[in-house]
Short mmCIF file of C-alpha atoms in Angstrom, two decimals:
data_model
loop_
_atom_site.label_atom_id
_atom_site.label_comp_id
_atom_site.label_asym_id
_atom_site.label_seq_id
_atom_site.Cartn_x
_atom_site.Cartn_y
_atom_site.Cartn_z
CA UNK Q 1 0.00 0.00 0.00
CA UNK Q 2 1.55 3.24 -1.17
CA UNK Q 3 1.01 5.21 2.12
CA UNK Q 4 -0.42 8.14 -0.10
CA UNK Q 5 -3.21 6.57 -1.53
CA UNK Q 6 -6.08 8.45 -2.48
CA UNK Q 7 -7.90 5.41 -1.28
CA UNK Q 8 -7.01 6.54 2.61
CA UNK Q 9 -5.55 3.12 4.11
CA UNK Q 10 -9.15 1.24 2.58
CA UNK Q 11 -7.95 -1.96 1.81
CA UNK Q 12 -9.41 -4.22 0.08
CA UNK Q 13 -13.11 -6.04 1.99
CA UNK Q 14 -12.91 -9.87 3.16
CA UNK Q 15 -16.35 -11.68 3.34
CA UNK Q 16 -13.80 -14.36 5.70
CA UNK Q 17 -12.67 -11.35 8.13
CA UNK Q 18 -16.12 -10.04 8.70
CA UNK Q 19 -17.79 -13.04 9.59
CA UNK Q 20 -14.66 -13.65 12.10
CA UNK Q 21 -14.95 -10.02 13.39
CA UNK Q 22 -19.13 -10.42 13.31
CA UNK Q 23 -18.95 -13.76 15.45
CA UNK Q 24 -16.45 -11.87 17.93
CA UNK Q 25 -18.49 -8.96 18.48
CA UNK Q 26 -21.49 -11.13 19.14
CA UNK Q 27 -19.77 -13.13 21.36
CA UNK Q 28 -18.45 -10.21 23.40
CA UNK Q 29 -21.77 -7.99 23.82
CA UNK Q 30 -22.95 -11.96 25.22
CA UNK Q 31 -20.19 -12.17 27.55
CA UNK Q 32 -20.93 -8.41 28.89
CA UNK Q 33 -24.32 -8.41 28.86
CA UNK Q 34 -24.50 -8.03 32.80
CA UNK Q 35 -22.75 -4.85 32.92
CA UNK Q 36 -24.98 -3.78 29.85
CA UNK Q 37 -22.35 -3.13 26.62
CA UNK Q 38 -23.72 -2.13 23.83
CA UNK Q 39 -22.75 -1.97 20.31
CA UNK Q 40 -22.37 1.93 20.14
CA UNK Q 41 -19.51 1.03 22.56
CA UNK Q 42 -17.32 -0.96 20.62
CA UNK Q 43 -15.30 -0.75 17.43
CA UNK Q 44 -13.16 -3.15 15.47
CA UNK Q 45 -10.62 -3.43 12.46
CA UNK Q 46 -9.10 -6.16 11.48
CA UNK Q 47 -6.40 -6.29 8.77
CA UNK Q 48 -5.15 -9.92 7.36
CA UNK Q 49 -1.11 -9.56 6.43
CA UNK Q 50 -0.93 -13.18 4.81
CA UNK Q 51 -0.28 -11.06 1.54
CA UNK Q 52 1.46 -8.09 2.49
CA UNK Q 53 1.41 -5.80 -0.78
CA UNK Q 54 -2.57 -6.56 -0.65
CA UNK Q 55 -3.71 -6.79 3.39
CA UNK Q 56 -7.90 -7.50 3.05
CA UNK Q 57 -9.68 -6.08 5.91
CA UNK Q 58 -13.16 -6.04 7.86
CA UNK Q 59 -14.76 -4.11 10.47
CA UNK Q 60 -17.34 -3.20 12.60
CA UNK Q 61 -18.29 0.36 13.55
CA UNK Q 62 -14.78 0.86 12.20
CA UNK Q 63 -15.31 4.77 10.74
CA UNK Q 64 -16.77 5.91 13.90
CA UNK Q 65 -14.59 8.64 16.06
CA UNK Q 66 -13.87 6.67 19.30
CA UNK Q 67 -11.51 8.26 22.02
CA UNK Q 68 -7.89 6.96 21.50
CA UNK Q 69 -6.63 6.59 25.01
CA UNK Q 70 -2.97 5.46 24.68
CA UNK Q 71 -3.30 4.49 21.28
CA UNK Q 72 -3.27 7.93 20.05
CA UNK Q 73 0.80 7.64 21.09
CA UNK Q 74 1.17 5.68 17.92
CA UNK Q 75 0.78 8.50 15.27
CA UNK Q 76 3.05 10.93 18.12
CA UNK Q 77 6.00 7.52 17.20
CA UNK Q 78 5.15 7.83 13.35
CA UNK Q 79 5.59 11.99 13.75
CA UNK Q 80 8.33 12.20 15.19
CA UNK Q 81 10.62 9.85 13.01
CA UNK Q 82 8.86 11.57 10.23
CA UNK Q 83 10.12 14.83 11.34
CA UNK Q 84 13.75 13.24 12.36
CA UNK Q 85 13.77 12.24 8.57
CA UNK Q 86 13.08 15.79 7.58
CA UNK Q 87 15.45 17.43 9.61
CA UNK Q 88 12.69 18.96 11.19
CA UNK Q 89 13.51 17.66 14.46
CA UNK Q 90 16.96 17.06 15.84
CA UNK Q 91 17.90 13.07 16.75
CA UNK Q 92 18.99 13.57 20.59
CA UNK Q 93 19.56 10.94 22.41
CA UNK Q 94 16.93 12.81 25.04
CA UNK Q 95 13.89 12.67 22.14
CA UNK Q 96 15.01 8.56 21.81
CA UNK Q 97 14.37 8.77 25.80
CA UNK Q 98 10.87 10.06 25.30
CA UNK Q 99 9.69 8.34 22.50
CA UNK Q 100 10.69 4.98 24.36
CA UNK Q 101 9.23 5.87 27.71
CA UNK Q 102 5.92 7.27 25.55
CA UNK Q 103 5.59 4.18 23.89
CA UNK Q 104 7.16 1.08 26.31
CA UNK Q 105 5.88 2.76 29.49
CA UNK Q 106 3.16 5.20 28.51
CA UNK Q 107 4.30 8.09 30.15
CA UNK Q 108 1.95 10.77 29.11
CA UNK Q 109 4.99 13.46 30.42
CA UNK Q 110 6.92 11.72 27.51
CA UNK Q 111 4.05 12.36 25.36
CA UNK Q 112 3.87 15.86 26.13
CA UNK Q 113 7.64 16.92 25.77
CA UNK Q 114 7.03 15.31 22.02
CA UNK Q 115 3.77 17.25 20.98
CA UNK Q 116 5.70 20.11 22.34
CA UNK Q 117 8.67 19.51 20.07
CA UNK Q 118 6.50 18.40 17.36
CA UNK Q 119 4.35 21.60 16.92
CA UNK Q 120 6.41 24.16 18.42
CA UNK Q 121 4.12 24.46 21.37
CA UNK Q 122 4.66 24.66 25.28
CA UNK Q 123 1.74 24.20 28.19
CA UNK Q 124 1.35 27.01 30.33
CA UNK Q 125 -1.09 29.82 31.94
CA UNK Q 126 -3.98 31.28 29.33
CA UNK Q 127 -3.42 33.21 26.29
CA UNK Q 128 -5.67 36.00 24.84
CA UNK Q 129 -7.58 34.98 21.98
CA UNK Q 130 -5.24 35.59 19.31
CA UNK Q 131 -2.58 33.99 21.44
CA UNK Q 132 -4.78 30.92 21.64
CA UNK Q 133 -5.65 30.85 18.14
CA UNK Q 134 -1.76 30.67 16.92
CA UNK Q 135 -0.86 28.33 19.50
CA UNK Q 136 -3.88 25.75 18.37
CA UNK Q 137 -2.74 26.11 14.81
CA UNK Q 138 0.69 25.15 15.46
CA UNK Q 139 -0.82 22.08 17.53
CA UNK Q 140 -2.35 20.78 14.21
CA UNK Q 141 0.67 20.66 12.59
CA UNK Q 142 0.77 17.09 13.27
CA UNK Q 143 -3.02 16.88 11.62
CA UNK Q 144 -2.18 18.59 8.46
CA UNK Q 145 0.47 15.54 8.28
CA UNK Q 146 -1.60 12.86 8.68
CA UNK Q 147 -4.39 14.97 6.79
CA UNK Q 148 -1.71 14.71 3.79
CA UNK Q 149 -1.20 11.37 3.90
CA UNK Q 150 -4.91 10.73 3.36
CA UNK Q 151 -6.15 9.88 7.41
CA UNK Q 152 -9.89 10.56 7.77
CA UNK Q 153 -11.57 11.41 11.07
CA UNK Q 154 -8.54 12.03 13.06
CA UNK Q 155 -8.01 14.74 15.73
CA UNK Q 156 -4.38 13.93 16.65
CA UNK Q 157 -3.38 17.77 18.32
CA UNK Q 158 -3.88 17.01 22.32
CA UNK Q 159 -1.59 16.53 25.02
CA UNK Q 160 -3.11 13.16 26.70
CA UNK Q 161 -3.33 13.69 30.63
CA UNK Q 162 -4.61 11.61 33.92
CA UNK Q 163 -6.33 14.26 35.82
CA UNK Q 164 -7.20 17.05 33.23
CA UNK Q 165 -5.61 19.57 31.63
CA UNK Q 166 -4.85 22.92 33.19
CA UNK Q 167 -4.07 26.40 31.57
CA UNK Q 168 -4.23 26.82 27.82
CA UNK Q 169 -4.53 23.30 27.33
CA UNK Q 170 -8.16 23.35 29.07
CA UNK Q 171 -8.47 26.97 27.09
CA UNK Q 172 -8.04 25.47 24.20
CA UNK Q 173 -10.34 22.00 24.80
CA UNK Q 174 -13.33 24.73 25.99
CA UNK Q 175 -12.71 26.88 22.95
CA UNK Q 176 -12.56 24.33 20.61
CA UNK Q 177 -15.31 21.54 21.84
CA UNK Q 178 -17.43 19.54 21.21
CA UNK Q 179 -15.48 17.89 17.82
CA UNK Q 180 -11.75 18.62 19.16
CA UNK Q 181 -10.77 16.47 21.33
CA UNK Q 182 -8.11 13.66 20.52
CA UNK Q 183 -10.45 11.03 18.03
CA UNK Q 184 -8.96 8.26 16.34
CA UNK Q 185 -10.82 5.73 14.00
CA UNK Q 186 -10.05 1.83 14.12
CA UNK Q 187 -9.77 1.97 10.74
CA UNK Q 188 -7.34 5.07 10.63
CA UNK Q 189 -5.37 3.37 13.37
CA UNK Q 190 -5.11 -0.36 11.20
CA UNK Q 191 -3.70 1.19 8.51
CA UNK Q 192 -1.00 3.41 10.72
CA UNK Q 193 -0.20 -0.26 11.79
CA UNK Q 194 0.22 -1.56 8.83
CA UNK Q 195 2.17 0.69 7.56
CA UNK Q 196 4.79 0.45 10.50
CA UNK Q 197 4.28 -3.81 9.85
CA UNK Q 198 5.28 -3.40 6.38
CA UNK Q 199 7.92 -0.79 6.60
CA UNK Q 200 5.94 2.02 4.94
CA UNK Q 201 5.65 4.23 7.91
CA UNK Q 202 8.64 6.84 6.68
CA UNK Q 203 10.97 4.66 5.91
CA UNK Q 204 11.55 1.04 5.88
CA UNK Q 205 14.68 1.29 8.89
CA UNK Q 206 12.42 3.48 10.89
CA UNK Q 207 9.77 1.64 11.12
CA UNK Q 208 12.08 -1.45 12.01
CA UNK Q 209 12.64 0.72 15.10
CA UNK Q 210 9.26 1.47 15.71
CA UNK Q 211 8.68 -2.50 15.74
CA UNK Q 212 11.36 -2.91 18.26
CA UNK Q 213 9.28 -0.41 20.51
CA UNK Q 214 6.09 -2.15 20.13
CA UNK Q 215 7.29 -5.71 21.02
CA UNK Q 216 5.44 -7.41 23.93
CA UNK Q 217 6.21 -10.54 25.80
CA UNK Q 218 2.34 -11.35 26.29
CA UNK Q 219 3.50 -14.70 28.46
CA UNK Q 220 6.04 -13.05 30.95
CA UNK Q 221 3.82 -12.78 34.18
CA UNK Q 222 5.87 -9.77 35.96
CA UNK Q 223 4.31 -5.98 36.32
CA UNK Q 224 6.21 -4.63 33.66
CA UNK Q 225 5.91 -2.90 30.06
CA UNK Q 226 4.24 -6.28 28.84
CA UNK Q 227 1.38 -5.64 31.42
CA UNK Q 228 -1.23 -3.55 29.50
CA UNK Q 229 -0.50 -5.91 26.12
CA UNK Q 230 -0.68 -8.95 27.58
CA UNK Q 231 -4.48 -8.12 29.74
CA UNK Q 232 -6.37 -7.19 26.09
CA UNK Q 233 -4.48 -9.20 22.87
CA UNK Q 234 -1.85 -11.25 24.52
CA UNK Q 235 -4.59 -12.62 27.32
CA UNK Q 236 -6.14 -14.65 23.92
CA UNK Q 237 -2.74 -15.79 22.05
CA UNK Q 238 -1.80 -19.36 21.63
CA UNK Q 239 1.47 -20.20 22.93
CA UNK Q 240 4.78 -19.37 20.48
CA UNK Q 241 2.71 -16.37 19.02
CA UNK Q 242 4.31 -13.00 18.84
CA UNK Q 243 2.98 -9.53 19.46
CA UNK Q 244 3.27 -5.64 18.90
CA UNK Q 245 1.04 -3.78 20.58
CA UNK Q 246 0.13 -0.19 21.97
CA UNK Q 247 -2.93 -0.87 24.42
CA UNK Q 248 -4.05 2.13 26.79
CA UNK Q 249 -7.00 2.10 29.03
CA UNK Q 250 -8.54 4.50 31.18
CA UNK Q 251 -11.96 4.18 33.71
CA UNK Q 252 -14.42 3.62 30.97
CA UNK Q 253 -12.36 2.64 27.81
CA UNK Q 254 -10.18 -0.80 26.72
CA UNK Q 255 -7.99 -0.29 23.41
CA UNK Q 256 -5.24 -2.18 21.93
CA UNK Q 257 -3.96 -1.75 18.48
CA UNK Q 258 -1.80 -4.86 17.85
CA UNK Q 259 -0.17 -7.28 15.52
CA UNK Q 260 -0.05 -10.56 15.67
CA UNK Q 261 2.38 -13.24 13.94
#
């Protein structure tokens, strides 16, 4: 998949896939039905790789904005490199320290020091309107990227937190609500996958290192990096498989964007 097609990551439908994702959905809203989940809470892509140069995919609910939670760190990984290849960002040994601890550990601080060198941005007290205005445009910076690239339905421009945000980040979120908020698609977030599976995400070398992040031991039993990986994807692997994963979780929402081999 040329990661500029005009087709936006839509690869090609499997009859095979959707009755595997259809039977798995069912299956799950059976399993939850005590605590009362409901379709309009779930969303699914799933991409087959036996054929690399074609993947087939299926879905459900797969277009619909959902809130990224972790996940969202995935397209900060694919930024970043893609600015690193551009000269755009300088390759310091202290931006390899962040984009590790974003993506092995989750750090949101992590996250933030890369949005910041991303878009040219810094947290802080409020602006004045025109302040605030500038300062949001720079923080879609990494949008207009992804918007380039052909990504639908994205809002990748937020600093994710734990207790809120404060300052001109909650400025921003009030000024700017109710469609602004960090959204990611299933679908949009398959194909960023994919592209980092097949080597298309920048360049071939960097998205060998962006594998090397994402590797998960989903049978080591320690608290460690594995943890969140091995509770969604990894809980349901048969022994010998191997995954890549960035889950994320928060109160009310379960993600994990993962490959399997």
């Amino acid at each position: 998949m040329d990661t500029g097609t005009k087709a936006a990551g839509r690869f090609s439908h499997s009859d095979r896939l959707q009755s595997y994702v259809g039977e798995a959905v069912r299956d799950t809203l059976r399993e939850f039905d005590s605590l009362k989940l409901l379709e309009s809470q779930m969303a699914v892509s799933l991409v087959d790789l036996d054929s690399p140069e074609a993947p087939v995919q299926a879905g459900f609910r797969d277009d619909e904005q959902i809130y990224p939670a972790s996940v969202i760190k995935l397209f900060y990984l694919v930024a970043a490199h893609a600015w690193m290849e551009s000269g755009r960002l300088a390759d310091t040994p202290e931006i390899r320290r962040a984009m590790r601890d974003m993506v092995v550990d989750s750090y949101n601080e992590a996250t933030g020091l890369l949005v910041d060198c991303l878009t040219g941005t810094t947290s802080g007290p409020e602006l004045n309107p025109g302040e605030l205005e500038t300062w949001y445009d720079k923080r879609n910076e990494i949008n207009r990227y992804f918007q380039k690239l052909g990504f639908e339905k994205i809002n990748v421009n937020r600093k994710p937190w734990c207790e809120g945000p404060y300052g001109r980040e909650m400025q921003s979120v009030r000024a700017h609500e109710p469609n602004h908020r960090n959204w990611l698609t299933t679908r949009a977030t398959a194909r960023l996958l994919t592209e980092i599976v097949t080597g298309k995400a920048v360049t071939p070398s960097r998205a060998r290192e962006m594998m090397e992040l994402l590797e998960r031991n989903p049978y080591y039993a320690g608290p460690d990096a594995n943890s969140q990986a091995r509770a969604y994807t990894g809980a349901a692997l048969p022994k010998g498989a191997r995954l890549w994963s960035k889950a994320g979780w928060t109160s009310q929402t379960r993600h994990d964007a993962a490959y399997v081999e």
